[in-house]
Amino acid sequence: MGQIAAAYDLMPESTEVNLDDVIAKLKDVVPEGVQILETEIKPVAFGLMKVYAGFLIDDSDEEVGGKLENGLRSIAGIENVECVSSTVV
């Protein structure tokens, strides 16, 4: 059983999406075996912001990565989810 630290960018559909609400919903959509390490709202361009989220993933379930990404995509107002970094810890 290993662990992976992974960071994701969650891009909203528009500037109208409340990113604080997106962050609040994270705990409801992450699967078992995933711990939220950090969240931050960061600028992208021209007033558009994104949610940067770091997770600690228990890789004993080989499908946990897909479950996490599906959960993140299920958040209302999120248009795109991208893993921007991952490393074994």
PDB file of N, CA, C and O in Angstrom, residues 23-86:
ATOM      1  N   ILE A  23     -15.143  24.515  -3.235  1.00  0.00           N
ATOM      2  CA  ILE A  23     -14.238  23.990  -2.206  1.00  0.00           C
ATOM      3  C   ILE A  23     -15.032  23.286  -1.106  1.00  0.00           C
ATOM      4  O   ILE A  23     -14.650  22.213  -0.635  1.00  0.00           O
ATOM      5  N   ALA A  24     -16.155  23.864  -0.709  1.00  0.00           N
ATOM      6  CA  ALA A  24     -16.979  23.269   0.341  1.00  0.00           C
ATOM      7  C   ALA A  24     -17.529  21.900  -0.082  1.00  0.00           C
ATOM      8  O   ALA A  24     -17.730  21.022   0.757  1.00  0.00           O
ATOM      9  N   LYS A  25     -17.755  21.707  -1.374  1.00  0.00           N
ATOM     10  CA  LYS A  25     -18.317  20.450  -1.866  1.00  0.00           C
ATOM     11  C   LYS A  25     -17.267  19.353  -2.028  1.00  0.00           C
ATOM     12  O   LYS A  25     -17.617  18.178  -2.190  1.00  0.00           O
ATOM     13  N   LEU A  26     -16.001  19.693  -1.980  1.00  0.00           N
ATOM     14  CA  LEU A  26     -14.950  18.691  -2.186  1.00  0.00           C
ATOM     15  C   LEU A  26     -15.076  17.519  -1.225  1.00  0.00           C
ATOM     16  O   LEU A  26     -14.947  16.369  -1.623  1.00  0.00           O
ATOM     17  N   LYS A  27     -15.305  17.811   0.041  1.00  0.00           N
ATOM     18  CA  LYS A  27     -15.370  16.736   1.046  1.00  0.00           C
ATOM     19  C   LYS A  27     -16.496  15.754   0.761  1.00  0.00           C
ATOM     20  O   LYS A  27     -16.434  14.598   1.172  1.00  0.00           O
ATOM     21  N   ASP A  28     -17.515  16.192   0.015  1.00  0.00           N
ATOM     22  CA  ASP A  28     -18.646  15.321  -0.295  1.00  0.00           C
ATOM     23  C   ASP A  28     -18.399  14.426  -1.504  1.00  0.00           C
ATOM     24  O   ASP A  28     -19.113  13.442  -1.685  1.00  0.00           O
ATOM     25  N   VAL A  29     -17.414  14.773  -2.341  1.00  0.00           N
ATOM     26  CA  VAL A  29     -17.226  14.024  -3.594  1.00  0.00           C
ATOM     27  C   VAL A  29     -15.947  13.186  -3.633  1.00  0.00           C
ATOM     28  O   VAL A  29     -15.809  12.343  -4.510  1.00  0.00           O
ATOM     29  N   VAL A  30     -15.030  13.406  -2.692  1.00  0.00           N
ATOM     30  CA  VAL A  30     -13.806  12.598  -2.728  1.00  0.00           C
ATOM     31  C   VAL A  30     -14.105  11.192  -2.212  1.00  0.00           C
ATOM     32  O   VAL A  30     -14.829  11.019  -1.235  1.00  0.00           O
ATOM     33  N   PRO A  31     -13.578  10.180  -2.886  1.00  0.00           N
ATOM     34  CA  PRO A  31     -13.854   8.802  -2.470  1.00  0.00           C
ATOM     35  C   PRO A  31     -13.069   8.403  -1.225  1.00  0.00           C
ATOM     36  O   PRO A  31     -12.121   9.091  -0.823  1.00  0.00           O
ATOM     37  N   GLU A  32     -13.451   7.278  -0.645  1.00  0.00           N
ATOM     38  CA  GLU A  32     -12.718   6.716   0.486  1.00  0.00           C
ATOM     39  C   GLU A  32     -11.281   6.462   0.062  1.00  0.00           C
ATOM     40  O   GLU A  32     -11.018   5.997  -1.048  1.00  0.00           O
ATOM     41  N   GLY A  33     -10.338   6.783   0.924  1.00  0.00           N
ATOM     42  CA  GLY A  33      -8.931   6.597   0.615  1.00  0.00           C
ATOM     43  C   GLY A  33      -8.259   7.854   0.089  1.00  0.00           C
ATOM     44  O   GLY A  33      -7.081   7.829  -0.238  1.00  0.00           O
ATOM     45  N   VAL A  34      -9.009   8.947   0.011  1.00  0.00           N
ATOM     46  CA  VAL A  34      -8.453  10.217  -0.463  1.00  0.00           C
ATOM     47  C   VAL A  34      -8.643  11.259   0.627  1.00  0.00           C
ATOM     48  O   VAL A  34      -9.730  11.424   1.175  1.00  0.00           O
ATOM     49  N   GLN A  35      -7.561  11.962   0.938  1.00  0.00           N
ATOM     50  CA  GLN A  35      -7.587  13.013   1.950  1.00  0.00           C
ATOM     51  C   GLN A  35      -7.283  14.342   1.273  1.00  0.00           C
ATOM     52  O   GLN A  35      -6.350  14.438   0.470  1.00  0.00           O
ATOM     53  N   ILE A  36      -8.057  15.376   1.579  1.00  0.00           N
ATOM     54  CA  ILE A  36      -7.799  16.712   1.049  1.00  0.00           C
ATOM     55  C   ILE A  36      -6.675  17.331   1.873  1.00  0.00           C
ATOM     56  O   ILE A  36      -6.771  17.442   3.088  1.00  0.00           O
ATOM     57  N   LEU A  37      -5.595  17.727   1.200  1.00  0.00           N
ATOM     58  CA  LEU A  37      -4.462  18.333   1.883  1.00  0.00           C
ATOM     59  C   LEU A  37      -4.537  19.857   1.885  1.00  0.00           C
ATOM     60  O   LEU A  37      -4.191  20.492   2.873  1.00  0.00           O
ATOM     61  N   GLU A  38      -4.938  20.423   0.749  1.00  0.00           N
ATOM     62  CA  GLU A  38      -4.983  21.878   0.642  1.00  0.00           C
ATOM     63  C   GLU A  38      -5.924  22.287  -0.478  1.00  0.00           C
ATOM     64  O   GLU A  38      -6.164  21.526  -1.413  1.00  0.00           O
ATOM     65  N   THR A  39      -6.446  23.496  -0.351  1.00  0.00           N
ATOM     66  CA  THR A  39      -7.242  24.097  -1.420  1.00  0.00           C
ATOM     67  C   THR A  39      -6.878  25.572  -1.484  1.00  0.00           C
ATOM     68  O   THR A  39      -6.550  26.188  -0.466  1.00  0.00           O
ATOM     69  N   GLU A  40      -6.939  26.107  -2.690  1.00  0.00           N
ATOM     70  CA  GLU A  40      -6.621  27.518  -2.884  1.00  0.00           C
ATOM     71  C   GLU A  40      -7.319  28.002  -4.148  1.00  0.00           C
ATOM     72  O   GLU A  40      -7.420  27.263  -5.130  1.00  0.00           O
ATOM     73  N   ILE A  41      -7.791  29.215  -4.112  1.00  0.00           N
ATOM     74  CA  ILE A  41      -8.351  29.852  -5.302  1.00  0.00           C
ATOM     75  C   ILE A  41      -7.240  30.673  -5.926  1.00  0.00           C
ATOM     76  O   ILE A  41      -6.633  31.513  -5.257  1.00  0.00           O
ATOM     77  N   LYS A  42      -6.944  30.401  -7.213  1.00  0.00           N
ATOM     78  CA  LYS A  42      -5.836  31.052  -7.902  1.00  0.00           C
ATOM     79  C   LYS A  42      -6.326  31.712  -9.190  1.00  0.00           C
ATOM     80  O   LYS A  42      -7.235  31.204  -9.843  1.00  0.00           O
ATOM     81  N   PRO A  43      -5.699  32.823  -9.564  1.00  0.00           N
ATOM     82  CA  PRO A  43      -6.079  33.485 -10.814  1.00  0.00           C
ATOM     83  C   PRO A  43      -5.581  32.707 -12.032  1.00  0.00           C
ATOM     84  O   PRO A  43      -4.542  32.049 -11.982  1.00  0.00           O
ATOM     85  N   VAL A  44      -6.360  32.770 -13.107  1.00  0.00           N
ATOM     86  CA  VAL A  44      -5.979  32.152 -14.369  1.00  0.00           C
ATOM     87  C   VAL A  44      -5.652  33.260 -15.363  1.00  0.00           C
ATOM     88  O   VAL A  44      -4.507  33.430 -15.749  1.00  0.00           O
ATOM     89  N   ALA A  45      -6.670  34.022 -15.788  1.00  0.00           N
ATOM     90  CA  ALA A  45      -6.478  35.143 -16.711  1.00  0.00           C
ATOM     91  C   ALA A  45      -7.787  35.915 -16.854  1.00  0.00           C
ATOM     92  O   ALA A  45      -8.867  35.333 -16.765  1.00  0.00           O
ATOM     93  N   PHE A  46      -7.676  37.199 -17.080  1.00  0.00           N
ATOM     94  CA  PHE A  46      -8.823  38.059 -17.396  1.00  0.00           C
ATOM     95  C   PHE A  46      -9.975  37.904 -16.404  1.00  0.00           C
ATOM     96  O   PHE A  46     -11.133  37.801 -16.792  1.00  0.00           O
ATOM     97  N   GLY A  47      -9.662  37.838 -15.132  1.00  0.00           N
ATOM     98  CA  GLY A  47     -10.675  37.742 -14.094  1.00  0.00           C
ATOM     99  C   GLY A  47     -11.153  36.331 -13.800  1.00  0.00           C
ATOM    100  O   GLY A  47     -11.914  36.123 -12.867  1.00  0.00           O
ATOM    101  N   LEU A  48     -10.723  35.359 -14.595  1.00  0.00           N
ATOM    102  CA  LEU A  48     -11.115  33.968 -14.347  1.00  0.00           C
ATOM    103  C   LEU A  48     -10.227  33.377 -13.259  1.00  0.00           C
ATOM    104  O   LEU A  48      -9.017  33.576 -13.262  1.00  0.00           O
ATOM    105  N   MET A  49     -10.851  32.676 -12.339  1.00  0.00           N
ATOM    106  CA  MET A  49     -10.132  32.036 -11.242  1.00  0.00           C
ATOM    107  C   MET A  49     -10.335  30.528 -11.343  1.00  0.00           C
ATOM    108  O   MET A  49     -11.229  30.053 -12.026  1.00  0.00           O
ATOM    109  N   LYS A  50      -9.480  29.769 -10.648  1.00  0.00           N
ATOM    110  CA  LYS A  50      -9.602  28.313 -10.600  1.00  0.00           C
ATOM    111  C   LYS A  50      -9.405  27.853  -9.168  1.00  0.00           C
ATOM    112  O   LYS A  50      -8.881  28.587  -8.322  1.00  0.00           O
ATOM    113  N   VAL A  51      -9.806  26.616  -8.906  1.00  0.00           N
ATOM    114  CA  VAL A  51      -9.528  25.992  -7.612  1.00  0.00           C
ATOM    115  C   VAL A  51      -8.348  25.056  -7.804  1.00  0.00           C
ATOM    116  O   VAL A  51      -8.349  24.208  -8.692  1.00  0.00           O
ATOM    117  N   TYR A  52      -7.342  25.243  -6.978  1.00  0.00           N
ATOM    118  CA  TYR A  52      -6.192  24.339  -6.925  1.00  0.00           C
ATOM    119  C   TYR A  52      -6.413  23.485  -5.681  1.00  0.00           C
ATOM    120  O   TYR A  52      -6.663  24.012  -4.597  1.00  0.00           O
ATOM    121  N   ALA A  53      -6.366  22.170  -5.850  1.00  0.00           N
ATOM    122  CA  ALA A  53      -6.616  21.273  -4.714  1.00  0.00           C
ATOM    123  C   ALA A  53      -5.561  20.183  -4.661  1.00  0.00           C
ATOM    124  O   ALA A  53      -5.229  19.581  -5.680  1.00  0.00           O
ATOM    125  N   GLY A  54      -5.011  19.955  -3.467  1.00  0.00           N
ATOM    126  CA  GLY A  54      -4.024  18.905  -3.258  1.00  0.00           C
ATOM    127  C   GLY A  54      -4.644  17.764  -2.468  1.00  0.00           C
ATOM    128  O   GLY A  54      -5.422  17.985  -1.532  1.00  0.00           O
ATOM    129  N   PHE A  55      -4.307  16.542  -2.867  1.00  0.00           N
ATOM    130  CA  PHE A  55      -4.877  15.358  -2.235  1.00  0.00           C
ATOM    131  C   PHE A  55      -3.785  14.361  -1.892  1.00  0.00           C
ATOM    132  O   PHE A  55      -2.762  14.281  -2.577  1.00  0.00           O
ATOM    133  N   LEU A  56      -4.013  13.567  -0.855  1.00  0.00           N
ATOM    134  CA  LEU A  56      -3.194  12.414  -0.525  1.00  0.00           C
ATOM    135  C   LEU A  56      -4.044  11.192  -0.826  1.00  0.00           C
ATOM    136  O   LEU A  56      -5.135  11.019  -0.260  1.00  0.00           O
ATOM    137  N   ILE A  57      -3.562  10.357  -1.746  1.00  0.00           N
ATOM    138  CA  ILE A  57      -4.353   9.252  -2.271  1.00  0.00           C
ATOM    139  C   ILE A  57      -3.728   7.929  -1.843  1.00  0.00           C
ATOM    140  O   ILE A  57      -2.543   7.690  -2.091  1.00  0.00           O
ATOM    141  N   ASP A  58      -4.526   7.078  -1.227  1.00  0.00           N
ATOM    142  CA  ASP A  58      -4.114   5.721  -0.877  1.00  0.00           C
ATOM    143  C   ASP A  58      -4.324   4.868  -2.128  1.00  0.00           C
ATOM    144  O   ASP A  58      -5.460   4.688  -2.573  1.00  0.00           O
ATOM    145  N   ASP A  59      -3.244   4.346  -2.692  1.00  0.00           N
ATOM    146  CA  ASP A  59      -3.354   3.644  -3.973  1.00  0.00           C
ATOM    147  C   ASP A  59      -3.629   2.140  -3.840  1.00  0.00           C
ATOM    148  O   ASP A  59      -3.451   1.391  -4.793  1.00  0.00           O
ATOM    149  N   SER A  60      -4.119   1.696  -2.683  1.00  0.00           N
ATOM    150  CA  SER A  60      -4.453   0.276  -2.544  1.00  0.00           C
ATOM    151  C   SER A  60      -5.658  -0.101  -3.419  1.00  0.00           C
ATOM    152  O   SER A  60      -5.825  -1.259  -3.777  1.00  0.00           O
ATOM    153  N   ASP A  61      -6.481   0.883  -3.773  1.00  0.00           N
ATOM    154  CA  ASP A  61      -7.578   0.693  -4.722  1.00  0.00           C
ATOM    155  C   ASP A  61      -7.104   1.264  -6.053  1.00  0.00           C
ATOM    156  O   ASP A  61      -6.939   2.474  -6.184  1.00  0.00           O
ATOM    157  N   GLU A  62      -6.873   0.403  -7.034  1.00  0.00           N
ATOM    158  CA  GLU A  62      -6.295   0.879  -8.295  1.00  0.00           C
ATOM    159  C   GLU A  62      -7.245   1.765  -9.090  1.00  0.00           C
ATOM    160  O   GLU A  62      -6.826   2.432 -10.025  1.00  0.00           O
ATOM    161  N   GLU A  63      -8.502   1.832  -8.709  1.00  0.00           N
ATOM    162  CA  GLU A  63      -9.470   2.682  -9.405  1.00  0.00           C
ATOM    163  C   GLU A  63      -9.701   4.011  -8.693  1.00  0.00           C
ATOM    164  O   GLU A  63     -10.526   4.813  -9.140  1.00  0.00           O
ATOM    165  N   VAL A  64      -8.989   4.271  -7.617  1.00  0.00           N
ATOM    166  CA  VAL A  64      -9.256   5.456  -6.809  1.00  0.00           C
ATOM    167  C   VAL A  64      -9.005   6.754  -7.588  1.00  0.00           C
ATOM    168  O   VAL A  64      -9.717   7.732  -7.409  1.00  0.00           O
ATOM    169  N   GLY A  65      -8.028   6.767  -8.475  1.00  0.00           N
ATOM    170  CA  GLY A  65      -7.760   7.973  -9.264  1.00  0.00           C
ATOM    171  C   GLY A  65      -8.940   8.342 -10.148  1.00  0.00           C
ATOM    172  O   GLY A  65      -9.343   9.508 -10.217  1.00  0.00           O
ATOM    173  N   GLY A  66      -9.499   7.357 -10.817  1.00  0.00           N
ATOM    174  CA  GLY A  66     -10.673   7.600 -11.652  1.00  0.00           C
ATOM    175  C   GLY A  66     -11.882   8.024 -10.838  1.00  0.00           C
ATOM    176  O   GLY A  66     -12.647   8.901 -11.241  1.00  0.00           O
ATOM    177  N   LYS A  67     -12.041   7.410  -9.665  1.00  0.00           N
ATOM    178  CA  LYS A  67     -13.147   7.788  -8.787  1.00  0.00           C
ATOM    179  C   LYS A  67     -13.005   9.237  -8.333  1.00  0.00           C
ATOM    180  O   LYS A  67     -13.992   9.976  -8.267  1.00  0.00           O
ATOM    181  N   LEU A  68     -11.767   9.637  -8.003  1.00  0.00           N
ATOM    182  CA  LEU A  68     -11.526  11.014  -7.575  1.00  0.00           C
ATOM    183  C   LEU A  68     -11.859  11.981  -8.708  1.00  0.00           C
ATOM    184  O   LEU A  68     -12.586  12.962  -8.502  1.00  0.00           O
ATOM    185  N   GLU A  69     -11.338  11.725  -9.899  1.00  0.00           N
ATOM    186  CA  GLU A  69     -11.589  12.634 -11.022  1.00  0.00           C
ATOM    187  C   GLU A  69     -13.070  12.705 -11.368  1.00  0.00           C
ATOM    188  O   GLU A  69     -13.590  13.790 -11.650  1.00  0.00           O
ATOM    189  N   ASN A  70     -13.765  11.586 -11.326  1.00  0.00           N
ATOM    190  CA  ASN A  70     -15.207  11.594 -11.586  1.00  0.00           C
ATOM    191  C   ASN A  70     -15.950  12.411 -10.530  1.00  0.00           C
ATOM    192  O   ASN A  70     -16.884  13.145 -10.851  1.00  0.00           O
ATOM    193  N   GLY A  71     -15.529  12.274  -9.284  1.00  0.00           N
ATOM    194  CA  GLY A  71     -16.144  13.056  -8.214  1.00  0.00           C
ATOM    195  C   GLY A  71     -15.921  14.543  -8.404  1.00  0.00           C
ATOM    196  O   GLY A  71     -16.838  15.348  -8.234  1.00  0.00           O
ATOM    197  N   LEU A  72     -14.697  14.920  -8.773  1.00  0.00           N
ATOM    198  CA  LEU A  72     -14.396  16.336  -8.988  1.00  0.00           C
ATOM    199  C   LEU A  72     -15.204  16.892 -10.155  1.00  0.00           C
ATOM    200  O   LEU A  72     -15.714  18.012 -10.097  1.00  0.00           O
ATOM    201  N   ARG A  73     -15.334  16.112 -11.220  1.00  0.00           N
ATOM    202  CA  ARG A  73     -16.118  16.549 -12.392  1.00  0.00           C
ATOM    203  C   ARG A  73     -17.604  16.676 -12.083  1.00  0.00           C
ATOM    204  O   ARG A  73     -18.329  17.384 -12.777  1.00  0.00           O
ATOM    205  N   SER A  74     -18.066  15.982 -11.049  1.00  0.00           N
ATOM    206  CA  SER A  74     -19.494  16.004 -10.719  1.00  0.00           C
ATOM    207  C   SER A  74     -19.912  17.280  -9.993  1.00  0.00           C
ATOM    208  O   SER A  74     -21.106  17.528  -9.827  1.00  0.00           O
ATOM    209  N   ILE A  75     -18.974  18.099  -9.579  1.00  0.00           N
ATOM    210  CA  ILE A  75     -19.301  19.330  -8.854  1.00  0.00           C
ATOM    211  C   ILE A  75     -19.930  20.318  -9.831  1.00  0.00           C
ATOM    212  O   ILE A  75     -19.363  20.617 -10.889  1.00  0.00           O
ATOM    213  N   ALA A  76     -21.084  20.834  -9.462  1.00  0.00           N
ATOM    214  CA  ALA A  76     -21.792  21.798 -10.312  1.00  0.00           C
ATOM    215  C   ALA A  76     -20.915  23.022 -10.555  1.00  0.00           C
ATOM    216  O   ALA A  76     -20.289  23.548  -9.634  1.00  0.00           O
ATOM    217  N   GLY A  77     -20.841  23.438 -11.817  1.00  0.00           N
ATOM    218  CA  GLY A  77     -20.076  24.627 -12.180  1.00  0.00           C
ATOM    219  C   GLY A  77     -18.656  24.349 -12.612  1.00  0.00           C
ATOM    220  O   GLY A  77     -17.964  25.240 -13.079  1.00  0.00           O
ATOM    221  N   ILE A  78     -18.202  23.108 -12.465  1.00  0.00           N
ATOM    222  CA  ILE A  78     -16.839  22.760 -12.879  1.00  0.00           C
ATOM    223  C   ILE A  78     -16.877  22.221 -14.300  1.00  0.00           C
ATOM    224  O   ILE A  78     -17.586  21.275 -14.613  1.00  0.00           O
ATOM    225  N   GLU A  79     -16.092  22.862 -15.171  1.00  0.00           N
ATOM    226  CA  GLU A  79     -16.055  22.488 -16.582  1.00  0.00           C
ATOM    227  C   GLU A  79     -14.929  21.516 -16.906  1.00  0.00           C
ATOM    228  O   GLU A  79     -15.076  20.627 -17.732  1.00  0.00           O
ATOM    229  N   ASN A  80     -13.773  21.673 -16.230  1.00  0.00           N
ATOM    230  CA  ASN A  80     -12.610  20.861 -16.561  1.00  0.00           C
ATOM    231  C   ASN A  80     -11.823  20.542 -15.289  1.00  0.00           C
ATOM    232  O   ASN A  80     -11.691  21.385 -14.410  1.00  0.00           O
ATOM    233  N   VAL A  81     -11.304  19.324 -15.233  1.00  0.00           N
ATOM    234  CA  VAL A  81     -10.475  18.874 -14.123  1.00  0.00           C
ATOM    235  C   VAL A  81      -9.169  18.367 -14.714  1.00  0.00           C
ATOM    236  O   VAL A  81      -9.172  17.559 -15.635  1.00  0.00           O
ATOM    237  N   GLU A  82      -8.040  18.853 -14.188  1.00  0.00           N
ATOM    238  CA  GLU A  82      -6.751  18.446 -14.706  1.00  0.00           C
ATOM    239  C   GLU A  82      -5.783  18.137 -13.570  1.00  0.00           C
ATOM    240  O   GLU A  82      -5.608  18.950 -12.658  1.00  0.00           O
ATOM    241  N   CYS A  83      -5.170  16.959 -13.647  1.00  0.00           N
ATOM    242  CA  CYS A  83      -4.112  16.623 -12.695  1.00  0.00           C
ATOM    243  C   CYS A  83      -2.855  17.354 -13.139  1.00  0.00           C
ATOM    244  O   CYS A  83      -2.360  17.131 -14.247  1.00  0.00           O
ATOM    245  N   VAL A  84      -2.341  18.248 -12.305  1.00  0.00           N
ATOM    246  CA  VAL A  84      -1.184  19.058 -12.680  1.00  0.00           C
ATOM    247  C   VAL A  84       0.116  18.533 -12.092  1.00  0.00           C
ATOM    248  O   VAL A  84       1.197  18.917 -12.554  1.00  0.00           O
ATOM    249  N   SER A  85       0.026  17.655 -11.095  1.00  0.00           N
ATOM    250  CA  SER A  85       1.228  17.018 -10.569  1.00  0.00           C
ATOM    251  C   SER A  85       0.841  15.817  -9.712  1.00  0.00           C
ATOM    252  O   SER A  85      -0.239  15.781  -9.134  1.00  0.00           O
ATOM    253  N   SER A  86       1.745  14.843  -9.680  1.00  0.00           N
ATOM    254  CA  SER A  86       1.554  13.702  -8.783  1.00  0.00           C
ATOM    255  C   SER A  86       2.918  13.094  -8.488  1.00  0.00           C
ATOM    256  O   SER A  86       3.806  13.100  -9.339  1.00  0.00           O
TER     257      SER A  86
END
